[in-house]
Coordinates of C-alpha atoms and ligand atoms in Angstrom, one line a residue:
M1458 CA 2.4 -41.2 -3.4
F1459 CA 0.9 -37.8 -4.1
M1460 CA -2.6 -38.1 -3.1
G1461 CA -3.0 -34.3 -3.2
N1462 CA -5.8 -34.8 -0.5
T1463 CA -7.1 -31.3 0.0
N1464 CA -8.8 -31.3 3.5
K1465 CA -9.2 -27.6 4.2
I1466 CA -10.0 -24.6 1.9
L1467 CA -9.7 -21.1 3.2
L1468 CA -10.2 -17.8 1.5
F1469 CA -7.7 -15.0 1.9
N1470 CA -7.6 -12.0 -0.1
N1471 CA -9.4 -14.0 -2.8
L1472 CA -6.9 -16.8 -2.6
I1473 CA -8.1 -20.2 -2.0
L1474 CA -5.3 -21.7 0.1
C1475 CA -5.8 -25.4 0.1
S1476 CA -3.8 -27.0 2.9
T1477 CA -2.8 -30.8 2.5
M1478 CA -1.3 -32.9 5.3
F1479 CA 2.3 -32.8 4.1
T1480 CA 3.6 -30.2 1.7
I1481 CA 7.1 -29.6 0.8
I1482 CA 8.1 -26.3 -0.8
T1483 CA 11.5 -26.0 -2.7
G1484 CA 13.1 -23.6 -5.0
T1485 CA 13.2 -24.5 -8.7
Q1486 CA 16.3 -22.5 -9.9
F1487 CA 19.2 -21.1 -7.7
G1488 CA 17.3 -20.0 -4.7
D1489 CA 15.9 -16.4 -4.3
E1490 CA 12.9 -17.4 -6.1
G1491 CA 10.7 -16.0 -3.1
K1492 CA 9.9 -19.0 -1.1
G1493 CA 9.8 -16.9 2.1
K1494 CA 6.8 -15.0 0.7
I1495 CA 4.9 -18.0 -0.4
V1496 CA 5.7 -19.9 2.8
D1497 CA 4.4 -16.8 4.8
L1498 CA 1.1 -16.8 2.7
M1499 CA 0.5 -20.5 3.1
A1500 CA 1.6 -20.7 6.8
R1501 CA -1.8 -19.7 8.3
E1502 CA -3.0 -23.1 7.1
Y1503 CA -0.4 -25.2 8.7
D1504 CA 0.1 -26.5 12.3
L1505 CA 4.1 -27.2 11.7
I1506 CA 6.5 -25.2 9.6
V1507 CA 9.8 -26.9 9.3
R1508 CA 13.1 -26.2 8.0
F1509 CA 14.9 -29.2 6.5
Q1510 CA 18.3 -28.3 5.2
G1511 CA 21.0 -25.3 5.0
G1512 CA 21.8 -22.8 7.4
D1513 CA 22.0 -19.0 7.5
N1514 CA 23.3 -18.9 4.1
A1515 CA 19.6 -18.8 3.2
G1516 CA 17.8 -15.6 3.5
H1517 CA 14.0 -15.1 3.3
T1518 CA 12.3 -11.7 3.1
V1519 CA 8.8 -11.5 4.1
V1520 CA 7.0 -8.1 4.0
V1521 CA 4.0 -7.5 6.2
N1522 CA 2.1 -4.4 6.2
G1523 CA 5.1 -2.8 4.5
K1524 CA 7.5 -4.0 7.1
K1525 CA 10.3 -6.2 5.9
Y1526 CA 11.4 -9.1 7.9
K1527 CA 14.8 -10.6 6.8
L1528 CA 15.3 -14.2 8.2
H1529 CA 17.9 -16.6 7.7
L1530 CA 17.3 -19.5 10.1
T1531 CA 13.8 -18.9 11.5
P1532 CA 11.4 -20.7 9.5
S1533 CA 9.1 -18.4 7.3
G1534 CA 6.1 -19.0 9.2
V1535 CA 7.0 -17.3 12.4
L1536 CA 4.4 -14.5 12.0
F1537 CA 1.6 -17.0 12.4
D1538 CA 0.4 -19.4 14.9
A1539 CA 2.2 -22.4 13.7
R1540 CA 4.9 -24.3 15.6
L1541 CA 8.4 -24.0 14.0
L1542 CA 10.9 -26.7 13.8
I1543 CA 14.5 -26.7 12.7
G1544 CA 15.3 -30.2 11.5
P1545 CA 18.5 -32.3 12.2
G1546 CA 19.7 -32.1 8.5
T1547 CA 20.2 -28.2 8.8
V1548 CA 23.5 -26.7 10.3
L1549 CA 22.6 -23.9 12.8
N1550 CA 24.5 -20.9 13.9
P1551 CA 23.2 -20.2 17.3
Q1552 CA 24.4 -16.5 17.3
T1553 CA 22.5 -15.9 14.0
L1554 CA 19.2 -17.5 15.5
A1555 CA 19.7 -15.4 18.8
R1556 CA 20.0 -12.1 16.9
E1557 CA 17.1 -13.0 14.8
L1558 CA 14.9 -14.0 17.8
D1559 CA 15.9 -10.8 19.6
T1560 CA 15.0 -8.7 16.6
L1561 CA 11.5 -10.3 16.3
A1562 CA 11.1 -9.9 20.1
D1563 CA 11.8 -6.0 19.7
D1564 CA 9.0 -6.1 17.4
G1565 CA 6.6 -7.8 19.6
T1566 CA 7.0 -11.4 18.3
V1567 CA 8.1 -13.7 21.1
V1568 CA 9.7 -17.0 19.9
D1569 CA 10.0 -19.4 22.9
E1570 CA 10.3 -23.1 23.4
K1571 CA 6.5 -23.5 22.6
K1572 CA 6.9 -21.7 19.3
L1573 CA 10.4 -23.1 18.2
G1574 CA 11.9 -26.7 18.3
I1575 CA 15.5 -27.5 17.3
D1576 CA 16.3 -31.1 16.9
A1577 CA 18.9 -32.3 19.4
K1578 CA 21.1 -33.8 16.3
T1579 CA 21.1 -30.4 14.5
S1580 CA 24.8 -29.7 13.6
I1581 CA 26.1 -26.5 15.1
I1582 CA 28.1 -23.9 13.0
M1583 CA 31.0 -23.2 15.1
P1584 CA 33.2 -20.0 14.7
Y1585 CA 36.1 -22.3 13.3
H1586 CA 33.7 -23.3 10.5
V1587 CA 33.3 -19.7 9.5
E1588 CA 37.1 -19.2 9.5
L1589 CA 37.6 -22.4 7.4
D1590 CA 35.1 -21.4 4.9
G1591 CA 36.9 -18.0 4.5
L1592 CA 40.4 -19.9 4.2
G1593 CA 38.9 -22.6 2.0
E1594 CA 37.5 -20.0 -0.5
S1595 CA 40.6 -17.8 -0.5
A1596 CA 42.7 -20.9 -1.3
R1597 CA 40.6 -21.9 -4.3
S1598 CA 41.9 -21.0 -7.7
V1599 CA 38.6 -21.3 -9.2
K1600 CA 36.0 -19.9 -6.5
I1601 CA 32.6 -21.2 -5.5
G1602 CA 31.6 -17.7 -4.2
T1603 CA 30.2 -19.2 -1.0
T1604 CA 28.3 -17.0 1.5
K1605 CA 31.3 -17.5 4.0
R1606 CA 28.9 -18.6 6.8
G1607 CA 30.8 -21.8 7.5
I1608 CA 28.0 -23.9 6.0
G1609 CA 30.2 -26.3 4.0
Y1610 CA 32.7 -26.8 6.6
A1611 CA 29.8 -27.7 9.2
Y1612 CA 28.5 -30.2 6.8
I1613 CA 32.0 -31.7 6.4
D1614 CA 32.1 -32.2 10.1
K1615 CA 28.7 -33.8 10.2
V1616 CA 29.8 -36.3 7.6
A1617 CA 33.1 -36.9 9.3
R1618 CA 31.3 -37.4 12.6
D1619 CA 33.1 -34.5 14.1
E1620 CA 30.3 -32.0 14.6
V1621 CA 29.0 -30.5 17.7
Q1622 CA 25.3 -31.3 17.8
M1623 CA 22.5 -29.1 19.5
A1624 CA 22.3 -31.6 22.4
D1625 CA 26.2 -31.0 23.0
L1626 CA 25.8 -27.4 22.9
A1627 CA 23.1 -27.3 25.5
D1628 CA 25.2 -29.0 27.9
E1629 CA 28.4 -27.2 29.1
E1630 CA 30.3 -30.3 30.3
R1631 CA 29.6 -32.1 26.9
L1632 CA 30.6 -29.2 25.0
R1633 CA 33.7 -28.8 26.7
R1634 CA 34.6 -32.5 26.4
R1635 CA 33.6 -32.5 22.7
L1636 CA 35.7 -29.4 22.1
E1637 CA 38.8 -31.0 23.8
E1638 CA 38.3 -33.9 21.5
L1639 CA 37.9 -31.8 18.4
T1640 CA 40.7 -29.2 19.1
P1641 CA 43.7 -31.3 17.8
I1642 CA 42.0 -32.1 14.6
K1643 CA 40.6 -28.7 14.0
A1644 CA 43.7 -26.8 15.0
A1645 CA 45.7 -29.0 12.6
Q1646 CA 43.3 -28.2 9.8
I1647 CA 43.2 -24.5 10.5
Q1648 CA 46.8 -24.4 10.5
S1649 CA 47.3 -26.4 7.3
M1650 CA 45.2 -23.9 5.6
G1651 CA 47.2 -20.8 6.8
G1652 CA 44.9 -19.9 9.5
D1653 CA 45.5 -19.0 13.3
P1654 CA 44.8 -22.4 15.2
S1655 CA 44.5 -20.4 18.7
I1656 CA 40.7 -19.9 17.7
M1657 CA 40.2 -23.4 19.0
E1658 CA 41.0 -22.3 22.4
D1659 CA 39.7 -18.9 22.5
E1660 CA 37.4 -18.6 25.7
T1661 CA 35.6 -15.7 24.4
W1662 CA 33.6 -17.5 21.9
I1663 CA 33.4 -20.6 24.0
R1664 CA 31.8 -18.7 26.8
T1665 CA 29.4 -17.1 24.3
Y1666 CA 28.5 -20.6 23.0
I1667 CA 27.9 -22.0 26.5
E1668 CA 25.6 -19.1 27.1
L1669 CA 23.8 -19.7 23.9
G1670 CA 23.6 -23.5 24.6
R1671 CA 21.8 -22.7 27.9
R1672 CA 19.5 -20.3 26.1
F1673 CA 18.5 -22.9 23.5
A1674 CA 18.5 -26.0 25.7
P1675 CA 14.9 -25.7 26.4
F1676 CA 14.1 -25.6 22.6
I1677 CA 15.6 -29.0 22.1
A1678 CA 13.1 -31.4 20.2
D1679 CA 12.8 -34.6 18.2
V1680 CA 11.6 -33.3 15.0
S1681 CA 10.9 -36.5 13.1
H1682 CA 8.8 -38.0 16.0
E1683 CA 7.1 -34.6 16.2
I1684 CA 6.2 -34.5 12.7
N1685 CA 5.0 -38.1 12.3
T1686 CA 3.0 -37.7 15.7
A1687 CA 1.5 -34.5 14.1
L1688 CA 0.6 -36.2 11.0
D1689 CA -0.9 -39.2 12.8
K1690 CA -3.2 -36.7 14.5
G1691 CA -4.3 -35.1 11.2
K1692 CA -2.3 -32.0 11.5
K1693 CA -0.6 -30.2 8.7
V1694 CA 2.8 -29.7 8.1
L1695 CA 4.9 -27.7 5.6
A1696 CA 8.4 -28.3 5.0
E1697 CA 10.2 -25.2 3.8
G1698 CA 13.4 -25.8 1.6
A1699 CA 16.2 -23.3 1.3
Q1700 CA 18.4 -22.7 -1.7
G1701 CA 17.2 -24.3 -5.0
A1702 CA 17.2 -27.4 -7.2
H1703 CA 20.6 -26.3 -9.1
L1704 CA 22.3 -25.4 -5.8
D1705 CA 21.8 -29.1 -4.5
V1706 CA 24.9 -30.8 -3.5
I1707 CA 24.1 -34.0 -5.4
H1708 CA 22.0 -32.8 -8.6
G1709 CA 23.1 -29.3 -8.7
T1710 CA 25.7 -27.5 -10.9
Q1711 CA 28.8 -29.1 -8.9
K1712 CA 31.2 -27.8 -7.8
F1713 CA 29.2 -24.4 -7.7
V1714 CA 26.6 -25.8 -5.2
T1715 CA 25.7 -25.6 -1.6
S1716 CA 26.6 -28.4 0.8
S1717 CA 23.2 -29.8 1.3
S1718 CA 20.5 -31.4 -0.7
C1719 CA 17.8 -28.9 -1.5
I1720 CA 15.3 -31.1 -3.5
A1721 CA 11.9 -32.3 -2.2
G1722 CA 13.2 -35.9 -1.5
S1723 CA 15.6 -34.2 0.8
A1724 CA 12.9 -33.2 3.0
C1725 CA 11.7 -36.8 3.8
A1726 CA 15.4 -38.0 4.4
N1727 CA 16.5 -35.0 6.5
L1728 CA 13.3 -34.8 8.5
G1729 CA 12.8 -38.5 9.2
V1730 CA 9.3 -38.6 7.4
G1731 CA 8.5 -41.5 4.9
P1732 CA 8.0 -40.5 1.3
T1733 CA 4.5 -42.1 1.3
R1734 CA 3.3 -39.4 3.5
V1735 CA 3.9 -36.7 1.3
D1736 CA 0.8 -35.1 -0.4
E1737 CA 2.0 -32.1 -2.5
V1738 CA 5.4 -30.6 -3.6
M1739 CA 5.3 -27.0 -4.7
G1740 CA 7.9 -25.4 -6.6
I1741 CA 8.6 -21.5 -6.4
L1742 CA 9.6 -20.3 -9.8
K1743 CA 10.8 -16.9 -10.7
A1744 CA 9.6 -15.6 -13.9
Y1745 CA 13.3 -15.1 -15.0
I1746 CA 16.4 -16.5 -13.5
T1747 CA 19.0 -15.3 -11.0
R1748 CA 22.1 -16.8 -9.5
V1749 CA 24.5 -15.6 -6.7
G1750 CA 28.0 -16.8 -6.6
E1751 CA 29.9 -18.7 -9.4
G1752 CA 28.9 -21.3 -11.8
P1753 CA 27.0 -21.7 -15.1
L1754 CA 24.0 -19.5 -16.1
P1755 CA 23.4 -20.0 -19.7
T1756 CA 20.9 -17.3 -20.2
E1757 CA 22.8 -14.8 -17.9
L1758 CA 22.5 -11.2 -19.2
K1759 CA 25.8 -9.3 -18.7
D1760 CA 24.4 -6.3 -20.4
K1761 CA 22.0 -3.2 -19.7
M1762 CA 19.0 -5.6 -19.7
G1763 CA 20.7 -7.6 -16.9
D1764 CA 21.1 -4.3 -14.9
R1765 CA 17.4 -3.4 -15.7
I1766 CA 16.0 -6.7 -14.2
R1767 CA 18.4 -6.6 -11.2
E1768 CA 17.3 -3.1 -10.5
A1769 CA 13.6 -3.7 -11.0
G1770 CA 13.7 -6.9 -9.1
G1771 CA 15.8 -5.8 -6.3
E1772 CA 18.2 -8.5 -7.1
F1773 CA 20.7 -8.2 -4.3
G1774 CA 21.4 -11.2 -1.9
T1775 CA 19.4 -11.1 1.4
T1776 CA 22.5 -12.7 3.1
T1777 CA 25.5 -11.1 1.6
G1778 CA 24.2 -8.1 -0.3
R1779 CA 25.9 -9.3 -3.5
P1780 CA 24.3 -8.4 -6.7
R1781 CA 22.5 -11.4 -8.2
R1782 CA 23.3 -12.3 -11.9
C1783 CA 20.1 -12.1 -13.8
G1784 CA 18.9 -14.0 -17.0
W1785 CA 16.1 -14.9 -19.2
F1786 CA 13.8 -17.7 -18.2
D1787 CA 15.8 -21.0 -18.7
L1788 CA 13.3 -23.9 -19.5
P1789 CA 15.8 -26.8 -19.6
L1790 CA 16.9 -25.9 -16.1
V1791 CA 13.4 -25.8 -15.0
K1792 CA 12.4 -29.1 -16.6
K1793 CA 15.3 -30.7 -14.8
S1794 CA 14.1 -29.3 -11.4
V1795 CA 10.5 -30.6 -12.1
A1796 CA 12.2 -34.2 -12.6
L1797 CA 14.3 -33.8 -9.4
N1798 CA 11.4 -32.6 -7.1
G1799 CA 8.2 -34.1 -8.7
Y1800 CA 6.3 -30.9 -8.5
T1801 CA 2.5 -31.1 -8.3
Q1802 CA 2.1 -27.4 -8.6
I1803 CA 4.1 -24.3 -9.1
A1804 CA 4.1 -20.6 -7.5
L1805 CA 5.3 -18.1 -10.1
T1806 CA 7.0 -15.1 -8.6
K1807 CA 8.3 -11.6 -9.6
L1808 CA 6.1 -11.3 -12.8
D1809 CA 5.8 -7.5 -12.3
V1810 CA 9.7 -7.1 -12.8
L1811 CA 9.3 -7.9 -16.5
S1812 CA 6.9 -5.0 -17.2
G1813 CA 7.8 -3.0 -20.3
I1814 CA 10.5 -5.4 -21.7
H1815 CA 9.9 -6.2 -25.5
P1816 CA 10.5 -8.8 -26.5
L1817 CA 10.7 -11.1 -23.6
K1818 CA 13.1 -14.1 -24.3
V1819 CA 12.5 -17.6 -23.1
C1820 CA 15.1 -20.1 -23.4
T1821 CA 13.3 -23.3 -24.6
A1822 CA 16.5 -25.4 -25.5
Y1823 CA 20.3 -25.2 -25.6
E1824 CA 22.8 -26.0 -28.4
L1825 CA 26.0 -27.7 -27.6
D1826 CA 28.5 -28.7 -30.3
G1827 CA 25.8 -28.3 -33.0
V1828 CA 23.3 -30.5 -31.2
R1829 CA 20.1 -29.2 -29.8
L1830 CA 19.2 -30.1 -26.3
D1831 CA 16.0 -29.6 -24.3
Y1832 CA 17.2 -30.8 -21.2
P1833 CA 20.6 -29.8 -19.6
P1834 CA 23.6 -31.9 -19.9
E1835 CA 24.7 -33.7 -16.8
S1836 CA 28.2 -32.4 -16.8
T1837 CA 28.5 -28.8 -15.3
A1838 CA 31.4 -28.2 -17.5
D1839 CA 29.2 -29.0 -20.6
L1840 CA 26.3 -26.9 -19.2
A1841 CA 28.8 -23.9 -19.0
R1842 CA 29.3 -24.3 -22.9
C1843 CA 25.6 -24.5 -23.7
V1844 CA 24.2 -21.8 -26.1
P1845 CA 20.7 -20.8 -25.3
V1846 CA 18.0 -21.1 -28.1
F1847 CA 15.4 -18.5 -27.5
E1848 CA 11.8 -17.9 -28.4
D1849 CA 10.4 -14.3 -28.3
L1850 CA 7.1 -13.4 -26.7
S1851 CA 5.7 -9.8 -27.0
G1852 CA 5.7 -8.8 -23.4
W1853 CA 3.5 -6.0 -21.9
E1854 CA 3.2 -2.5 -20.5
G1855 CA 1.9 -1.2 -17.3
D1856 CA 2.5 -1.8 -13.7
L1857 CA 1.4 -5.3 -12.3
T1858 CA 2.0 -4.6 -8.6
G1859 CA -1.6 -3.6 -8.1
I1860 CA -3.3 -6.5 -9.9
R1861 CA -5.0 -9.1 -8.0
S1862 CA -6.5 -11.4 -10.4
M1863 CA -5.6 -13.1 -13.7
D1864 CA -8.3 -11.5 -15.8
A1865 CA -7.0 -8.1 -14.9
L1866 CA -3.5 -8.8 -16.3
P1867 CA -2.5 -7.3 -19.7
D1868 CA -2.8 -9.9 -22.6
G1869 CA 1.1 -10.1 -23.0
A1870 CA 1.3 -11.0 -19.3
I1871 CA -1.3 -13.8 -19.8
E1872 CA 0.5 -15.0 -22.9
Y1873 CA 3.8 -15.2 -21.0
L1874 CA 2.3 -17.1 -18.1
S1875 CA 0.4 -19.6 -20.3
R1876 CA 3.3 -20.2 -22.5
L1877 CA 5.5 -21.0 -19.3
E1878 CA 2.9 -23.1 -17.9
S1879 CA 2.6 -25.2 -21.0
L1880 CA 6.3 -25.6 -21.2
V1881 CA 6.9 -26.4 -17.8
G1882 CA 4.2 -28.7 -17.7
V1883 CA 3.0 -28.4 -14.0
P1884 CA -0.1 -26.4 -13.0
F1885 CA 0.8 -22.7 -11.9
K1886 CA -1.2 -22.4 -8.7
Y1887 CA -0.2 -18.7 -7.4
I1888 CA 1.1 -15.6 -9.3
S1889 CA 3.0 -13.3 -7.2
V1890 CA 3.5 -9.5 -8.5
G1891 CA 5.1 -7.9 -5.6
P1892 CA 6.8 -8.7 -2.2
G1893 CA 3.7 -8.2 -0.1
R1894 CA 1.3 -10.8 1.1
E1895 CA -1.5 -9.4 -0.6
Q1896 CA 0.4 -9.1 -4.0
T1897 CA -0.5 -12.8 -4.9
F1898 CA -3.5 -14.2 -6.7
M1899 CA -4.5 -17.7 -7.9
K1900 CA -3.8 -18.6 -11.6
Ligands
IMP1141 P1 27.4 -21.8 0.6 O1 25.9 -22.3 0.7 O2 27.5 -20.5 1.6 O3 28.4 -22.9 0.7 O4 27.6 -21.3 -0.7 C1 27.6 -22.1 -2.0 C2 26.8 -21.4 -3.1 O5 25.4 -21.5 -2.8 C3 27.1 -20.1 -3.5 O6 27.2 -19.9 -4.8 C4 26.1 -19.2 -2.7 O7 26.1 -17.9 -3.3 C5 25.0 -20.0 -2.9 N1 23.9 -19.9 -2.1 C6 23.9 -20.3 -0.6 N2 22.8 -20.0 -0.1 C7 22.0 -19.4 -1.1 C8 20.6 -18.9 -1.0 O8 19.9 -18.7 0.0 N3 20.3 -18.2 -2.2 C9 21.0 -18.2 -3.3 N4 22.2 -18.7 -3.3 C10 22.7 -19.2 -2.3

């Protein structure tokens, strides 16, 4: 299945960017591994960049020439020539997309229908989904810590077949008919959860959505057909995941997960592309671990070391601004995401953040009820009880952010990378030492 057929090689900043026909990129941990930066780096090599799941709960920060772009919905390749696609497995808040496209236009990047396609079947996040997300979270005695973007409730409606699709949004008559049909169901649900059902008849947002539907009507596309046709013609497609393996709705740390499947196989299912077409699966791996929201994080540092990593790594959510929980590198969780995704290569990010820490701890196994485990237990409740078993590495001194090659790294950093690579068992291809495009080199 993974043919790894490298058919184009390009040099950029001493990086050999190998592009294959169909590459999937996913997060190996709990999201926020730096996928946006790596997709941005690889984007110049691809003809199509595609989002396959999630919504504006995601946040990618891309830094170009010192300027920061914070994107939630727009695929990360927006700053290159590639065409961008938003697949039908995503949930799309048209207000967020409009805001992002307006900001990009202010900076001189025009994203029109030639640049961006949105699948006709994409589920739309409606204002009542955001309302329901807030009501749901406050009613929960044990919180999930959602981003309150209405993601879960939009996916609930997709599965219940009560969603508004992109094709409905784009046609005023269809939208009004659909809302008429949905209003009794949604109003009852909102009321039963203690909310104000009048939101369902509020013409202010309905008119805004009609306008947004008109704006995005020309962007409507058939994403599966477009990708398959592009692959048939020998074009290159990059599928960009959001969140990370352990936030996957099926295989993640339920119930503390997002509402979509974030692993590589989900790209095929959500985009309508057969698994036989996949060439490479790249995992983005942070040199330590972070998590936003609730749920187990066995190596979490609740002390000054956690604060230090948070500050050094700028570990605050792109979407909600919440401080991210930080912890030591957790090998059992990474092993599981290697299994879930079938990675062929890894990009390791944020190595620079760990400078000056002695020793650096790597969790190589857990202990649970006196038993040593080198793979996470399948039950989330059991994972929450796991006690990490650490191996110490010496660490290094000095700022890594100006380093552009492996041989310029201090010995301690090389030791850390080599140890992680041999433990993870997947080749490390890129090493990133800062947020800028130029701060990446080949392993
Ligand atoms: P939801 O996706 O808003 O429903 O939130 C469910 C869980 O996923 C919460 O713990 C969020 O913090 C987490 N989450 C959602 N999107 C992201 C992301 O892009 N990065 C990291 N965590 C996320």
